[in-house]
Amino acid sequence: QVHLVESGGGLVEAGGSLGLSCAASGRIWRLGAMGWYRQVPGKQRELVARMTRDGNIDYGDSVKGRVTISVNNVRKTGYLQMNGLRPEDTAVYYCNAILTPLGSENPGDYWGQGTQVTVSS
């Protein structure tokens, strides 16, 4: 059984910084990509940042220049550093991983439980 466990959410003032982490646990053969998405009520889930195993990175347009993603493939843990936070960054942040469990031939799409990030004005 594969799990993604997120940590690091919370309350921060506008202009502040916050770091999120996501640890993939279980019998994992290969981590293909890891990233974060966020969602507010009534809106679609949107990309924050995503990094592939090859090192290719995509950032959401609304966060470019303010967030940095990194992934440790050995530890199967991803990190998201967010700076210059704004009230509009308030959302539930979900970790996502594309990974192949041991014994499986195909990668699967896995999600964490979500962590709340609240930015006060």
Coordinates of C-alpha atoms in Angstrom, one line a residue:
Q1 CA 0.0 0.0 0.0
V2 CA 1.4 3.4 -1.0
H3 CA 0.7 6.5 1.0
L4 CA 1.7 10.2 0.5
V5 CA 2.0 12.0 3.8
E6 CA 2.1 15.8 3.7
S7 CA 3.3 18.2 6.3
G8 CA 4.1 21.8 6.8
G9 CA 0.8 23.6 6.2
G10 CA -0.6 26.3 8.5
L11 CA -1.3 29.9 9.0
V12 CA 1.1 32.6 7.8
E13 CA 0.9 36.4 7.3
A14 CA 0.9 37.9 3.8
G15 CA 4.5 38.2 2.6
G16 CA 5.6 35.3 4.7
S17 CA 7.1 31.9 3.8
L18 CA 6.0 28.3 4.3
G19 CA 7.5 25.0 3.4
L20 CA 5.6 21.8 2.6
S21 CA 6.9 18.3 2.4
C22 CA 5.5 15.1 1.0
A23 CA 6.8 11.7 1.8
A24 CA 5.9 8.7 -0.2
S25 CA 5.8 5.5 1.8
G26 CA 5.2 1.9 1.0
R27 CA 6.7 -0.6 -1.4
I28 CA 7.7 1.7 -4.2
W29 CA 9.8 0.7 -7.2
R30 CA 10.1 4.0 -9.0
L31 CA 9.1 7.5 -8.4
G32 CA 8.2 9.2 -11.7
A33 CA 7.1 12.6 -10.8
M34 CA 6.0 14.5 -7.7
G35 CA 4.2 17.8 -7.3
W36 CA 1.6 19.9 -5.6
Y37 CA -1.8 21.1 -6.6
R38 CA -4.2 23.4 -4.7
Q39 CA -7.9 23.8 -4.5
V40 CA -10.3 26.3 -3.0
P41 CA -14.0 25.6 -2.6
G42 CA -15.9 26.0 -5.8
K43 CA -12.9 26.0 -8.0
Q44 CA -10.9 23.4 -9.9
R45 CA -7.7 22.0 -8.6
E46 CA -4.8 23.8 -10.1
L47 CA -1.1 23.1 -10.5
V48 CA 1.3 24.7 -8.1
A49 CA 4.5 22.9 -9.0
R50 CA 5.5 19.6 -10.5
M51 CA 8.9 17.9 -11.0
T52 CA 9.6 14.8 -13.1
R53 CA 12.3 12.3 -12.4
D54 CA 14.3 13.8 -15.3
G55 CA 14.3 17.1 -13.5
N56 CA 11.8 18.9 -15.6
I57 CA 9.8 21.4 -13.6
D58 CA 6.5 23.1 -14.3
Y59 CA 5.1 25.9 -12.1
G60 CA 1.6 27.3 -12.1
D61 CA 1.4 30.8 -13.6
S62 CA 0.1 32.3 -10.4
V63 CA 3.0 31.2 -8.3
K64 CA 6.0 31.5 -10.7
G65 CA 8.9 33.2 -9.1
R66 CA 7.5 32.6 -5.6
V67 CA 7.8 28.9 -5.1
T68 CA 10.5 26.3 -5.5
I69 CA 10.0 22.6 -5.8
S70 CA 12.7 19.9 -5.1
V71 CA 12.4 16.1 -5.0
N72 CA 14.8 13.6 -3.3
N73 CA 14.3 10.5 -5.3
V74 CA 16.2 8.3 -2.9
R75 CA 14.1 9.4 0.1
K76 CA 11.0 9.6 -2.2
T77 CA 10.2 13.0 -0.6
G78 CA 9.3 16.2 -2.2
Y79 CA 9.6 19.7 -0.9
L80 CA 7.8 22.9 -1.8
Q81 CA 9.1 26.3 -0.6
M82 CA 6.7 29.1 -0.9
N83 CA 7.8 32.7 -0.4
G84 CA 6.0 36.0 -0.7
L85 CA 2.7 34.4 0.1
R86 CA -0.6 36.2 -0.7
P87 CA -4.1 35.8 0.7
E88 CA -5.1 34.4 -2.7
D89 CA -2.7 31.5 -2.0
T90 CA -5.0 30.3 0.7
A91 CA -6.1 26.8 -0.3
V92 CA -5.8 23.1 0.5
Y93 CA -2.6 21.9 -1.0
Y94 CA -2.5 18.3 -2.3
C95 CA 0.7 16.3 -2.9
N96 CA 0.6 14.2 -6.1
A97 CA 2.9 11.5 -7.2
I98 CA 3.2 9.3 -10.3
L99 CA 4.9 6.2 -9.1
T100 CA 5.2 2.5 -9.8
P101 CA 4.7 0.2 -6.8
L102 CA 6.8 -2.9 -6.4
G103 CA 5.4 -5.7 -8.3
S104 CA 3.4 -3.5 -10.6
E105 CA 4.1 -3.0 -14.3
N106 CA 2.4 0.4 -14.6
P107 CA 2.7 3.6 -12.7
G108 CA -0.2 4.9 -10.8
D109 CA -1.5 8.3 -9.8
Y110 CA -1.5 8.9 -6.0
W111 CA -2.7 11.8 -3.9
G112 CA -2.1 12.9 -0.4
Q113 CA -4.8 13.9 2.1
G114 CA -4.2 17.6 1.6
T115 CA -2.9 20.3 4.0
Q116 CA -4.5 23.6 4.6
V117 CA -2.5 26.8 3.9
T118 CA -4.0 30.0 5.1
V119 CA -2.5 33.4 4.3
S120 CA -3.8 36.3 6.4
S121 CA -3.9 39.8 5.0

